[in-house]
mmCIF file of C-alpha atoms in Angstrom:
data_model
loop_
_atom_site.group_PDB
_atom_site.id
_atom_site.type_symbol
_atom_site.label_atom_id
_atom_site.label_comp_id
_atom_site.label_asym_id
_atom_site.label_seq_id
_atom_site.Cartn_x
_atom_site.Cartn_y
_atom_site.Cartn_z
ATOM 1 C CA MET A 1 8.286 -21.584 31.997
ATOM 2 C CA HIS A 2 9.621 -19.759 28.934
ATOM 3 C CA VAL A 3 11.154 -21.986 26.286
ATOM 4 C CA SER A 4 13.918 -20.448 24.158
ATOM 5 C CA TYR A 5 13.232 -20.603 20.440
ATOM 6 C CA GLN A 6 16.296 -18.649 19.316
ATOM 7 C CA GLY A 7 17.972 -21.761 17.958
ATOM 8 C CA LEU A 8 15.125 -22.726 15.629
ATOM 9 C CA PRO A 9 16.212 -22.855 11.965
ATOM 10 C CA MET A 10 15.201 -19.977 9.669
ATOM 11 C CA ARG A 11 15.389 -20.101 5.882
ATOM 12 C CA PRO A 12 13.422 -19.525 2.646
ATOM 13 C CA ILE A 13 10.878 -22.204 1.941
ATOM 14 C CA THR A 14 10.855 -24.607 -0.991
ATOM 15 C CA ASP A 15 7.940 -25.035 -3.412
ATOM 16 C CA GLU A 16 7.004 -28.251 -1.619
ATOM 17 C CA GLU A 17 6.666 -26.362 1.675
ATOM 18 C CA TRP A 18 4.127 -23.877 0.295
ATOM 19 C CA PRO A 19 1.079 -25.705 1.797
ATOM 20 C CA ALA A 20 2.654 -25.676 5.283
ATOM 21 C CA PHE A 21 3.563 -21.985 4.861
ATOM 22 C CA CYS A 22 -0.063 -21.216 3.910
ATOM 23 C CA ARG A 23 -1.539 -23.201 6.772
ATOM 24 C CA MET A 24 0.519 -21.157 9.189
ATOM 25 C CA LEU A 25 -0.635 -17.856 7.621
ATOM 26 C CA VAL A 26 -4.363 -18.606 7.485
ATOM 27 C CA HIS A 27 -4.267 -19.791 11.093
ATOM 28 C CA ALA A 28 -2.533 -16.595 12.237
ATOM 29 C CA PHE A 29 -4.989 -14.372 10.344
ATOM 30 C CA HIS A 30 -8.089 -16.236 11.568
ATOM 31 C CA GLU A 31 -9.035 -17.693 8.215
ATOM 32 C CA ASP A 32 -9.518 -21.171 6.783
ATOM 33 C CA ALA A 33 -7.329 -22.809 4.188
ATOM 34 C CA HIS A 34 -9.072 -23.104 0.811
ATOM 35 C CA GLN A 35 -7.418 -24.405 -2.322
ATOM 36 C CA ASP A 36 -8.711 -21.583 -4.532
ATOM 37 C CA VAL A 37 -7.149 -18.978 -2.223
ATOM 38 C CA THR A 38 -3.784 -20.718 -1.926
ATOM 39 C CA ASP A 39 -3.689 -21.250 -5.694
ATOM 40 C CA THR A 40 -4.326 -17.539 -6.247
ATOM 41 C CA GLU A 41 -1.666 -16.492 -3.734
ATOM 42 C CA ARG A 42 0.877 -18.866 -5.221
ATOM 43 C CA LYS A 43 0.760 -17.093 -8.588
ATOM 44 C CA ILE A 44 2.449 -14.019 -7.090
ATOM 45 C CA PHE A 45 4.480 -15.754 -4.376
ATOM 46 C CA GLU A 46 8.287 -15.584 -4.637
ATOM 47 C CA PRO A 47 9.669 -18.482 -2.561
ATOM 48 C CA GLU A 48 13.229 -17.195 -2.766
ATOM 49 C CA ARG A 49 12.093 -14.025 -0.966
ATOM 50 C CA SER A 50 10.343 -15.886 1.831
ATOM 51 C CA LEU A 51 11.596 -16.650 5.315
ATOM 52 C CA ALA A 52 10.160 -19.254 7.622
ATOM 53 C CA ILE A 53 11.147 -20.459 11.075
ATOM 54 C CA PHE A 54 10.660 -24.160 11.743
ATOM 55 C CA ASP A 55 10.027 -26.010 14.987
ATOM 56 C CA ASP A 56 10.737 -29.599 13.956
ATOM 57 C CA ASP A 57 8.740 -29.852 10.714
ATOM 58 C CA GLN A 58 6.174 -27.183 11.616
ATOM 59 C CA VAL A 59 6.283 -23.650 10.187
ATOM 60 C CA VAL A 60 5.865 -21.324 13.191
ATOM 61 C CA ALA A 61 6.791 -17.901 11.758
ATOM 62 C CA THR A 62 6.743 -16.409 8.274
ATOM 63 C CA THR A 63 7.548 -13.378 6.199
ATOM 64 C CA GLY A 64 7.981 -12.710 2.507
ATOM 65 C CA GLY A 65 8.446 -10.060 -0.110
ATOM 66 C CA PHE A 66 7.354 -9.130 -3.610
ATOM 67 C CA SER A 67 9.503 -7.570 -6.329
ATOM 68 C CA ARG A 68 7.730 -4.462 -7.576
ATOM 69 C CA GLU A 69 8.522 -0.886 -8.480
ATOM 70 C CA LEU A 70 7.278 1.901 -6.213
ATOM 71 C CA SER A 71 6.342 5.410 -7.275
ATOM 72 C CA VAL A 72 8.128 8.024 -5.170
ATOM 73 C CA PRO A 73 8.161 11.820 -5.595
ATOM 74 C CA GLY A 74 9.295 12.475 -9.149
ATOM 75 C CA ALA A 75 10.607 8.962 -9.841
ATOM 76 C CA THR A 76 10.153 5.212 -9.469
ATOM 77 C CA LEU A 77 12.504 2.729 -7.863
ATOM 78 C CA PRO A 78 12.662 -0.967 -6.959
ATOM 79 C CA ALA A 79 11.145 -1.531 -3.527
ATOM 80 C CA ALA A 80 10.751 -4.647 -1.417
ATOM 81 C CA HIS A 81 7.013 -5.107 -0.853
ATOM 82 C CA VAL A 82 7.046 -6.939 2.478
ATOM 83 C CA SER A 83 4.091 -9.155 3.343
ATOM 84 C CA LEU A 84 2.997 -12.516 4.792
ATOM 85 C CA VAL A 85 4.317 -11.633 8.253
ATOM 86 C CA ALA A 86 2.992 -13.825 11.076
ATOM 87 C CA VAL A 87 4.014 -15.816 14.154
ATOM 88 C CA LEU A 88 2.070 -18.823 15.422
ATOM 89 C CA GLY A 89 0.285 -18.140 18.700
ATOM 90 C CA THR A 90 2.227 -20.855 20.513
ATOM 91 C CA HIS A 91 5.518 -19.138 19.642
ATOM 92 C CA ARG A 92 4.719 -15.469 20.291
ATOM 93 C CA ARG A 93 6.911 -13.194 22.393
ATOM 94 C CA ARG A 94 10.000 -15.327 21.889
ATOM 95 C CA GLY A 95 11.865 -12.979 19.545
ATOM 96 C CA LEU A 96 11.005 -14.837 16.328
ATOM 97 C CA LEU A 97 9.540 -11.796 14.558
ATOM 98 C CA THR A 98 12.593 -9.741 15.485
ATOM 99 C CA ARG A 99 14.885 -12.449 14.092
ATOM 100 C CA MET A 100 12.989 -12.502 10.799
ATOM 101 C CA MET A 101 12.764 -8.737 10.377
ATOM 102 C CA HIS A 102 16.449 -8.243 11.169
ATOM 103 C CA ARG A 103 17.440 -10.995 8.730
ATOM 104 C CA GLN A 104 15.165 -9.627 6.021
ATOM 105 C CA LEU A 105 16.594 -6.111 6.339
ATOM 106 C CA ARG A 106 20.157 -7.389 6.349
ATOM 107 C CA ASP A 107 19.476 -9.461 3.226
ATOM 108 C CA LEU A 108 17.951 -6.462 1.463
ATOM 109 C CA ARG A 109 20.941 -4.321 2.332
ATOM 110 C CA GLU A 110 23.483 -6.898 1.189
ATOM 111 C CA ILE A 111 21.703 -7.631 -2.089
ATOM 112 C CA GLY A 112 21.566 -3.878 -2.693
ATOM 113 C CA ARG A 113 18.836 -3.857 -5.316
ATOM 114 C CA GLU A 114 16.053 -2.135 -3.373
ATOM 115 C CA PRO A 115 16.817 1.079 -1.452
ATOM 116 C CA VAL A 116 13.482 0.992 0.409
ATOM 117 C CA ALA A 117 10.975 -1.526 1.740
ATOM 118 C CA VAL A 118 7.243 -0.979 2.232
ATOM 119 C CA LEU A 119 4.491 -2.853 4.034
ATOM 120 C CA TRP A 120 0.955 -2.645 5.395
ATOM 121 C CA ALA A 121 0.852 -2.995 9.169
ATOM 122 C CA SER A 122 -1.954 -5.057 10.653
ATOM 123 C CA GLU A 123 -0.568 -4.092 14.082
ATOM 124 C CA GLU A 124 0.777 -0.535 13.729
ATOM 125 C CA PRO A 125 2.956 -0.340 16.895
ATOM 126 C CA ILE A 126 5.123 -3.270 15.810
ATOM 127 C CA TYR A 127 7.036 -2.033 12.797
ATOM 128 C CA GLY A 128 8.482 1.189 14.146
ATOM 129 C CA ARG A 129 10.830 -1.026 16.141
ATOM 130 C CA TYR A 130 12.383 -2.087 12.859
ATOM 131 C CA GLY A 131 12.711 1.397 11.384
ATOM 132 C CA TYR A 132 9.459 1.550 9.401
ATOM 133 C CA GLY A 133 7.771 4.950 9.387
ATOM 134 C CA ALA A 134 4.103 5.718 8.645
ATOM 135 C CA ALA A 135 4.602 7.212 5.179
ATOM 136 C CA SER A 136 1.099 7.533 3.765
ATOM 137 C CA GLN A 137 -2.511 7.708 4.841
ATOM 138 C CA GLN A 138 -5.769 6.709 3.252
ATOM 139 C CA VAL A 139 -9.306 8.002 3.540
ATOM 140 C CA ASN A 140 -12.343 5.726 3.787
ATOM 141 C CA ILE A 141 -15.830 7.071 3.189
ATOM 142 C CA GLN A 142 -19.341 5.902 4.085
ATOM 143 C CA ALA A 143 -21.785 8.204 2.326
ATOM 144 C CA ALA A 144 -25.559 8.511 2.267
ATOM 145 C CA THR A 145 -25.936 8.977 -1.477
ATOM 146 C CA ARG A 146 -29.232 10.874 -1.398
ATOM 147 C CA GLU A 147 -27.515 13.590 0.624
ATOM 148 C CA VAL A 148 -24.543 14.047 -1.708
ATOM 149 C CA ARG A 149 -24.379 15.302 -5.273
ATOM 150 C CA VAL A 150 -21.342 15.109 -7.537
ATOM 151 C CA SER A 151 -20.726 18.001 -9.914
ATOM 152 C CA PRO A 152 -21.361 16.669 -13.445
ATOM 153 C CA GLY A 153 -18.595 16.515 -15.976
ATOM 154 C CA ASP A 154 -18.775 18.392 -19.262
ATOM 155 C CA GLY A 155 -17.110 16.400 -21.980
ATOM 156 C CA THR A 156 -17.654 14.196 -25.014
ATOM 157 C CA GLY A 157 -16.793 10.871 -23.403
ATOM 158 C CA ARG A 158 -19.190 8.099 -22.436
ATOM 159 C CA LEU A 159 -19.559 5.527 -19.687
ATOM 160 C CA ARG A 160 -19.739 1.800 -20.443
ATOM 161 C CA LEU A 161 -20.399 -1.152 -18.160
ATOM 162 C CA THR A 162 -18.301 -4.238 -18.777
ATOM 163 C CA SER A 163 -16.658 -7.048 -16.843
ATOM 164 C CA PRO A 164 -13.159 -6.737 -15.342
ATOM 165 C CA GLY A 165 -11.940 -9.748 -17.306
ATOM 166 C CA GLU A 166 -13.068 -8.320 -20.621
ATOM 167 C CA ALA A 167 -11.566 -4.921 -19.861
ATOM 168 C CA VAL A 168 -8.292 -5.970 -18.246
ATOM 169 C CA LYS A 169 -6.115 -4.676 -21.097
ATOM 170 C CA ASP A 170 -7.816 -1.282 -20.929
ATOM 171 C CA LEU A 171 -7.548 -1.206 -17.128
ATOM 172 C CA ALA A 172 -3.847 -2.027 -17.300
ATOM 173 C CA GLN A 173 -3.281 0.703 -19.893
ATOM 174 C CA VAL A 174 -5.008 3.321 -17.745
ATOM 175 C CA TYR A 175 -3.148 2.237 -14.625
ATOM 176 C CA GLU A 176 0.158 2.270 -16.503
ATOM 177 C CA SER A 177 -0.488 5.873 -17.541
ATOM 178 C CA VAL A 178 -0.893 7.107 -13.963
ATOM 179 C CA TRP A 179 0.963 4.991 -11.411
ATOM 180 C CA ARG A 180 4.325 6.736 -11.833
ATOM 181 C CA HIS A 181 2.781 10.124 -11.024
ATOM 182 C CA ARG A 182 1.275 9.360 -7.602
ATOM 183 C CA PRO A 183 3.758 8.414 -4.848
ATOM 184 C CA GLY A 184 2.731 5.183 -3.159
ATOM 185 C CA PHE A 185 1.432 3.425 -6.276
ATOM 186 C CA SER A 186 3.181 0.186 -7.215
ATOM 187 C CA SER A 187 3.836 -1.323 -10.625
ATOM 188 C CA ARG A 188 1.261 -3.934 -11.598
ATOM 189 C CA GLN A 189 2.373 -6.546 -14.109
ATOM 190 C CA ASP A 190 0.190 -9.338 -15.539
ATOM 191 C CA PRO A 191 0.365 -11.697 -12.507
ATOM 192 C CA TRP A 192 -0.659 -8.835 -10.248
ATOM 193 C CA TRP A 193 -3.591 -7.940 -12.476
ATOM 194 C CA GLU A 194 -4.744 -11.553 -12.368
ATOM 195 C CA TYR A 195 -4.408 -11.487 -8.586
ATOM 196 C CA ARG A 196 -6.165 -8.109 -8.287
ATOM 197 C CA LEU A 197 -9.147 -9.204 -10.354
ATOM 198 C CA THR A 198 -9.603 -12.670 -8.868
ATOM 199 C CA ASP A 199 -13.122 -12.686 -7.461
ATOM 200 C CA ILE A 200 -13.759 -15.504 -4.997
ATOM 201 C CA GLU A 201 -17.450 -15.713 -4.123
ATOM 202 C CA ARG A 202 -16.743 -16.628 -0.514
ATOM 203 C CA HIS A 203 -15.003 -13.263 -0.029
ATOM 204 C CA ARG A 204 -17.871 -11.104 -1.305
ATOM 205 C CA ASN A 205 -19.712 -10.911 2.035
ATOM 206 C CA GLY A 206 -23.085 -11.001 0.360
ATOM 207 C CA ALA A 207 -22.234 -8.511 -2.379
ATOM 208 C CA THR A 208 -22.387 -9.031 -6.132
ATOM 209 C CA GLU A 209 -19.499 -10.105 -8.282
ATOM 210 C CA ARG A 210 -17.056 -7.316 -9.105
ATOM 211 C CA ARG A 211 -18.410 -4.851 -11.664
ATOM 212 C CA CYS A 212 -16.409 -2.658 -14.017
ATOM 213 C CA LEU A 213 -17.290 0.781 -15.344
ATOM 214 C CA VAL A 214 -15.079 2.484 -17.922
ATOM 215 C CA TYR A 215 -15.012 6.032 -19.241
ATOM 216 C CA GLU A 216 -13.951 6.293 -22.850
ATOM 217 C CA THR A 217 -13.362 9.038 -25.373
ATOM 218 C CA ALA A 218 -12.568 8.930 -29.067
ATOM 219 C CA GLY A 219 -9.055 7.887 -28.119
ATOM 220 C CA GLY A 220 -10.159 4.879 -26.081
ATOM 221 C CA VAL A 221 -10.637 4.061 -22.401
ATOM 222 C CA VAL A 222 -9.147 6.748 -20.120
ATOM 223 C CA GLY A 223 -10.583 5.768 -16.736
ATOM 224 C CA TYR A 224 -12.268 2.961 -14.831
ATOM 225 C CA ALA A 225 -13.989 2.013 -11.597
ATOM 226 C CA LEU A 226 -14.179 -1.407 -9.946
ATOM 227 C CA TRP A 227 -17.175 -1.798 -7.630
ATOM 228 C CA ARG A 228 -19.797 -4.098 -6.130
ATOM 229 C CA SER A 229 -23.278 -3.648 -4.736
ATOM 230 C CA ARG A 230 -25.190 -5.330 -1.952
ATOM 231 C CA ALA A 231 -28.992 -5.513 -2.156
ATOM 232 C CA GLN A 232 -30.841 -4.355 0.944
ATOM 233 C CA TRP A 233 -34.448 -3.368 1.655
ATOM 234 C CA ASP A 234 -36.070 -1.881 4.720
ATOM 235 C CA GLU A 235 -39.479 -0.520 5.704
ATOM 236 C CA SER A 236 -38.980 2.547 3.520
ATOM 237 C CA GLY A 237 -37.943 0.643 0.400
ATOM 238 C CA PRO A 238 -34.624 0.007 -1.390
ATOM 239 C CA ASN A 239 -31.481 0.565 0.654
ATOM 240 C CA ALA A 240 -28.697 -1.066 -1.347
ATOM 241 C CA GLU A 241 -25.023 -0.185 -0.926
ATOM 242 C CA VAL A 242 -22.303 0.396 -3.509
ATOM 243 C CA THR A 243 -18.743 -0.501 -2.526
ATOM 244 C CA VAL A 244 -16.044 1.126 -4.649
ATOM 245 C CA GLU A 245 -12.841 -0.906 -4.730
ATOM 246 C CA GLU A 246 -10.721 1.144 -7.126
ATOM 247 C CA LEU A 247 -11.211 4.207 -9.293
ATOM 248 C CA VAL A 248 -8.437 5.422 -11.574
ATOM 249 C CA CYS A 249 -8.877 8.209 -14.098
ATOM 250 C CA PRO A 250 -6.395 10.987 -14.954
ATOM 251 C CA ASP A 251 -9.045 12.829 -16.979
ATOM 252 C CA PRO A 252 -10.931 15.267 -14.679
ATOM 253 C CA VAL A 253 -14.186 15.007 -16.645
ATOM 254 C CA GLY A 254 -14.056 11.234 -16.715
ATOM 255 C CA TYR A 255 -13.173 11.144 -13.025
ATOM 256 C CA ALA A 256 -16.256 13.200 -12.148
ATOM 257 C CA GLU A 257 -18.500 11.146 -14.422
ATOM 258 C CA LEU A 258 -17.367 7.841 -12.904
ATOM 259 C CA TRP A 259 -18.125 9.059 -9.393
ATOM 260 C CA ARG A 260 -21.430 10.624 -10.442
ATOM 261 C CA PHE A 261 -22.602 7.301 -11.859
ATOM 262 C CA LEU A 262 -21.623 5.412 -8.702
ATOM 263 C CA PHE A 263 -23.472 7.872 -6.462
ATOM 264 C CA GLU A 264 -26.644 7.692 -8.571
ATOM 265 C CA ILE A 265 -27.150 3.957 -9.163
ATOM 266 C CA ASP A 266 -30.824 3.045 -8.915
ATOM 267 C CA LEU A 267 -32.105 1.453 -5.678
ATOM 268 C CA THR A 268 -28.929 2.334 -3.763
ATOM 269 C CA ARG A 269 -28.779 4.641 -0.758
ATOM 270 C CA LYS A 270 -25.221 4.155 0.537
ATOM 271 C CA LEU A 271 -21.741 4.249 -0.954
ATOM 272 C CA SER A 272 -18.518 3.162 0.699
ATOM 273 C CA ALA A 273 -14.977 3.392 -0.596
ATOM 274 C CA ARG A 274 -11.476 2.766 0.719
ATOM 275 C CA PHE A 275 -8.016 3.655 -0.527
ATOM 276 C CA LEU A 276 -8.769 7.286 -1.278
ATOM 277 C CA ALA A 277 -6.059 9.942 -1.085
ATOM 278 C CA VAL A 278 -6.182 12.638 1.572
ATOM 279 C CA ASP A 279 -6.339 15.167 -1.303
ATOM 280 C CA GLU A 280 -8.868 13.146 -3.315
ATOM 281 C CA PRO A 281 -10.528 15.392 -5.950
ATOM 282 C CA LEU A 282 -13.896 13.863 -5.023
ATOM 283 C CA PHE A 283 -13.904 15.931 -1.842
ATOM 284 C CA SER A 284 -13.994 19.079 -3.955
ATOM 285 C CA LEU A 285 -16.595 17.761 -6.406
ATOM 286 C CA VAL A 286 -19.398 16.964 -3.964
ATOM 287 C CA ASP A 287 -21.811 19.545 -2.604
ATOM 288 C CA ALA A 288 -21.767 18.173 0.965
ATOM 289 C CA PRO A 289 -18.280 16.879 1.815
ATOM 290 C CA ARG A 290 -19.147 16.246 5.481
ATOM 291 C CA ARG A 291 -21.807 13.766 4.360
ATOM 292 C CA LEU A 292 -19.043 11.534 3.023
ATOM 293 C CA ASN A 293 -18.194 10.641 6.640
ATOM 294 C CA ARG A 294 -14.474 10.521 5.981
ATOM 295 C CA GLN A 295 -12.224 8.400 8.178
ATOM 296 C CA LEU A 296 -8.450 8.706 8.107
ATOM 297 C CA SER A 297 -6.094 5.787 8.700
ATOM 298 C CA ASN A 298 -2.456 4.866 8.145
ATOM 299 C CA ALA A 299 -1.573 3.056 4.938
ATOM 300 C CA LEU A 300 1.964 2.329 3.722
ATOM 301 C CA PHE A 301 4.851 2.045 6.161
ATOM 302 C CA LEU A 302 8.245 2.660 4.577
ATOM 303 C CA ARG A 303 11.727 1.602 5.652
ATOM 304 C CA ILE A 304 14.885 3.188 4.237
ATOM 305 C CA VAL A 305 17.334 0.378 3.484
ATOM 306 C CA ASP A 306 20.055 2.479 1.818
ATOM 307 C CA VAL A 307 19.981 6.154 2.858
ATOM 308 C CA PRO A 308 22.106 7.744 0.094
ATOM 309 C CA ALA A 309 20.547 5.633 -2.678
ATOM 310 C CA ALA A 310 16.993 6.304 -1.481
ATOM 311 C CA LEU A 311 17.436 10.048 -1.006
ATOM 312 C CA ALA A 312 19.155 10.437 -4.378
ATOM 313 C CA ALA A 313 16.415 8.472 -6.145
ATOM 314 C CA ARG A 314 13.510 10.805 -5.419
ATOM 315 C CA ARG A 315 12.963 14.438 -6.414
ATOM 316 C CA TYR A 316 12.285 17.454 -4.197
ATOM 317 C CA ALA A 317 9.520 20.036 -4.409
ATOM 318 C CA ALA A 318 11.930 22.872 -3.556
ATOM 319 C CA PRO A 319 15.729 23.063 -3.653
ATOM 320 C CA VAL A 320 17.433 21.445 -0.658
ATOM 321 C CA ASP A 321 21.038 21.578 0.517
ATOM 322 C CA LEU A 322 21.081 19.961 3.944
ATOM 323 C CA VAL A 323 23.240 17.775 6.154
ATOM 324 C CA LEU A 324 21.157 15.051 7.752
ATOM 325 C CA ASP A 325 22.456 13.211 10.798
ATOM 326 C CA VAL A 326 20.709 9.821 10.579
ATOM 327 C CA THR A 327 20.593 7.122 13.252
ATOM 328 C CA ASP A 328 19.877 3.491 12.328
ATOM 329 C CA ASP A 329 20.415 0.850 14.997
ATOM 330 C CA LEU A 330 19.688 -2.116 12.704
ATOM 331 C CA LEU A 331 21.584 -1.103 9.568
ATOM 332 C CA PRO A 332 24.623 0.797 10.858
ATOM 333 C CA GLU A 333 25.706 1.616 7.301
ATOM 334 C CA ASN A 334 22.928 4.207 7.313
ATOM 335 C CA THR A 335 24.099 5.882 10.506
ATOM 336 C CA GLY A 336 26.071 9.056 9.935
ATOM 337 C CA ARG A 337 25.917 12.472 8.345
ATOM 338 C CA TRP A 338 24.688 12.748 4.773
ATOM 339 C CA ARG A 339 24.709 15.844 2.615
ATOM 340 C CA LEU A 340 21.582 15.966 0.488
ATOM 341 C CA THR A 341 21.391 18.359 -2.439
ATOM 342 C CA GLY A 342 18.501 18.246 -4.851
ATOM 343 C CA ASP A 343 15.505 19.804 -6.525
ATOM 344 C CA ALA A 344 12.789 18.804 -8.986
ATOM 345 C CA SER A 345 15.334 17.716 -11.616
ATOM 346 C CA GLY A 346 17.609 15.445 -9.582
ATOM 347 C CA ALA A 347 19.436 14.835 -6.320
ATOM 348 C CA ARG A 348 22.708 13.682 -4.776
ATOM 349 C CA CYS A 349 23.385 12.292 -1.326
ATOM 350 C CA GLU A 350 26.907 11.699 -0.022
ATOM 351 C CA ALA A 351 28.612 11.063 3.304
ATOM 352 C CA THR A 352 30.059 14.181 4.923
ATOM 353 C CA GLY A 353 31.797 15.348 8.061
ATOM 354 C CA ALA A 354 30.074 18.735 8.019
ATOM 355 C CA PRO A 355 27.921 19.835 10.977
ATOM 356 C CA ALA A 356 24.365 18.530 10.900
ATOM 357 C CA ASP A 357 21.411 20.738 9.990
ATOM 358 C CA ILE A 358 18.856 18.134 11.049
ATOM 359 C CA SER A 359 19.088 15.012 13.234
ATOM 360 C CA LEU A 360 16.553 12.220 12.911
ATOM 361 C CA GLY A 361 16.105 8.470 13.075
ATOM 362 C CA VAL A 362 15.668 6.212 10.064
ATOM 363 C CA ARG A 363 12.021 5.677 11.045
ATOM 364 C CA GLU A 364 11.289 9.407 10.762
ATOM 365 C CA LEU A 365 13.199 9.574 7.487
ATOM 366 C CA GLY A 366 10.995 6.779 6.145
ATOM 367 C CA ALA A 367 7.871 8.584 7.320
ATOM 368 C CA VAL A 368 8.663 11.743 5.303
ATOM 369 C CA TYR A 369 10.083 9.966 2.266
ATOM 370 C CA LEU A 370 6.898 9.842 0.151
ATOM 371 C CA GLY A 371 5.936 13.435 0.930
ATOM 372 C CA GLY A 372 2.874 12.525 2.965
ATOM 373 C CA THR A 373 4.224 13.227 6.449
ATOM 374 C CA SER A 374 5.420 16.688 7.410
ATOM 375 C CA LEU A 375 8.982 16.849 8.675
ATOM 376 C CA GLY A 376 7.978 20.044 10.450
ATOM 377 C CA GLY A 377 5.179 18.142 12.163
ATOM 378 C CA LEU A 378 7.635 15.504 13.370
ATOM 379 C CA ALA A 379 9.897 18.266 14.667
ATOM 380 C CA ALA A 380 6.961 19.765 16.559
ATOM 381 C CA ALA A 381 6.421 16.349 18.142
ATOM 382 C CA GLY A 382 10.056 16.241 19.257
ATOM 383 C CA LEU A 383 10.946 13.416 16.870
ATOM 384 C CA VAL A 384 13.243 15.498 14.663
ATOM 385 C CA ASP A 385 15.837 18.008 15.846
ATOM 386 C CA GLY A 386 17.354 20.800 13.796
ATOM 387 C CA ARG A 387 17.788 24.475 13.107
ATOM 388 C CA PRO A 388 14.352 26.079 12.506
ATOM 389 C CA GLU A 389 15.300 27.353 9.049
ATOM 390 C CA ALA A 390 16.639 23.911 8.082
ATOM 391 C CA VAL A 391 13.441 22.237 9.271
ATOM 392 C CA VAL A 392 11.396 24.633 7.141
ATOM 393 C CA ALA A 393 13.560 23.980 4.072
ATOM 394 C CA ALA A 394 13.470 20.217 4.563
ATOM 395 C CA SER A 395 9.743 20.132 5.249
ATOM 396 C CA THR A 396 9.099 22.071 2.036
ATOM 397 C CA GLY A 397 11.569 20.086 -0.060
ATOM 398 C CA PHE A 398 10.386 16.663 1.106
ATOM 399 C CA GLY A 399 6.766 17.601 0.373
ATOM 400 C CA TRP A 400 5.090 16.915 -2.956
ATOM 401 C CA PRO A 401 2.173 18.463 -4.904
ATOM 402 C CA VAL A 402 0.029 15.325 -4.510
ATOM 403 C CA ALA A 403 -0.381 13.191 -1.415
ATOM 404 C CA PRO A 404 0.918 9.616 -1.542
ATOM 405 C CA LEU A 405 -1.634 6.870 -2.009
ATOM 406 C CA ALA A 406 -1.355 3.083 -1.951
ATOM 407 C CA PRO A 407 -4.393 1.746 -3.850
ATOM 408 C CA GLU A 408 -4.131 -1.898 -2.745
ATOM 409 C CA VAL A 409 -2.998 -4.114 0.100
ATOM 410 C CA PHE A 410 -0.330 -6.568 -1.007
#
């Protein structure tokens, strides 16, 4: 017998309800509740942005959001960073997730502060139902280091090993210098740096504590890498693995030198890394790119909350003057025809009654928004309809010189 749960109350939680909220989340994600983890999570948690559904006094479904800026092509804008989404196993397939996602989107639209929302999808098929499009991809590598060589840099800088805690100000300065220039990066204020660098031993899976390597010139630190290693030995000798967690360096020489060091650490034979861009410069610096064993996966999913505000906020790689016929079943304010005019210097988007050049759903619009998904590719898949010349113009305009990258799961 199916019990209806549609009448269960849904609201933001209070500070006192945080432990119950956490217990629900760790259960849903197959983890155990530990005080050090919940204390770390609480430092970035925004209770006013949470939603929970209660069955009596038990939390049975959750979602939340973080207030951060998002880098988009040519600009930055406030974006809801959606997270903490789960439904208790006893209450699945009763429409609770749909209730929460609809309410969250409606709240975002009515508040009007954030034209887009982004999330990481643990179950990819789910979020397209709510208008989220797969907007960026990431590359993971698993390299045999003795079979790969990185072209050496040729500069006057030097590498220095330190601890993340000692270098946090330098790391933040480097990150601040680059995040606005790569779509998909998010702002990272002090609480987020503390969260990013928290290193709980139980989560290391047998690896060392987090290490930090910086590249510095006469002007100071201009790049860094966060990494760990895991000692291993076999019949042939040392077989340790380096795991790269984050590498940020806008200086090409420093970038190459950081990677070269990581590939050549004594006693190591393997290197793994996640959160690399599909156009990562590393792929052009190594002598055997196939030996990196690259694996592609989806990363950020993006949802347009306010079509004209979102389209006017970003910049365009080539001039566009198009009428987009957008369909949005959940936020009907987005449904209609919008004239988009823009280029690399600015953009406008206004309602119009003119004939459409391109017709697409809000999910497809979210997928192309960061420049990482080809509008022409979606048209070839039958997901976008339009005049061929308009599709070409839109696909070019919505592109961007660098691929989007989200360097962390939030």
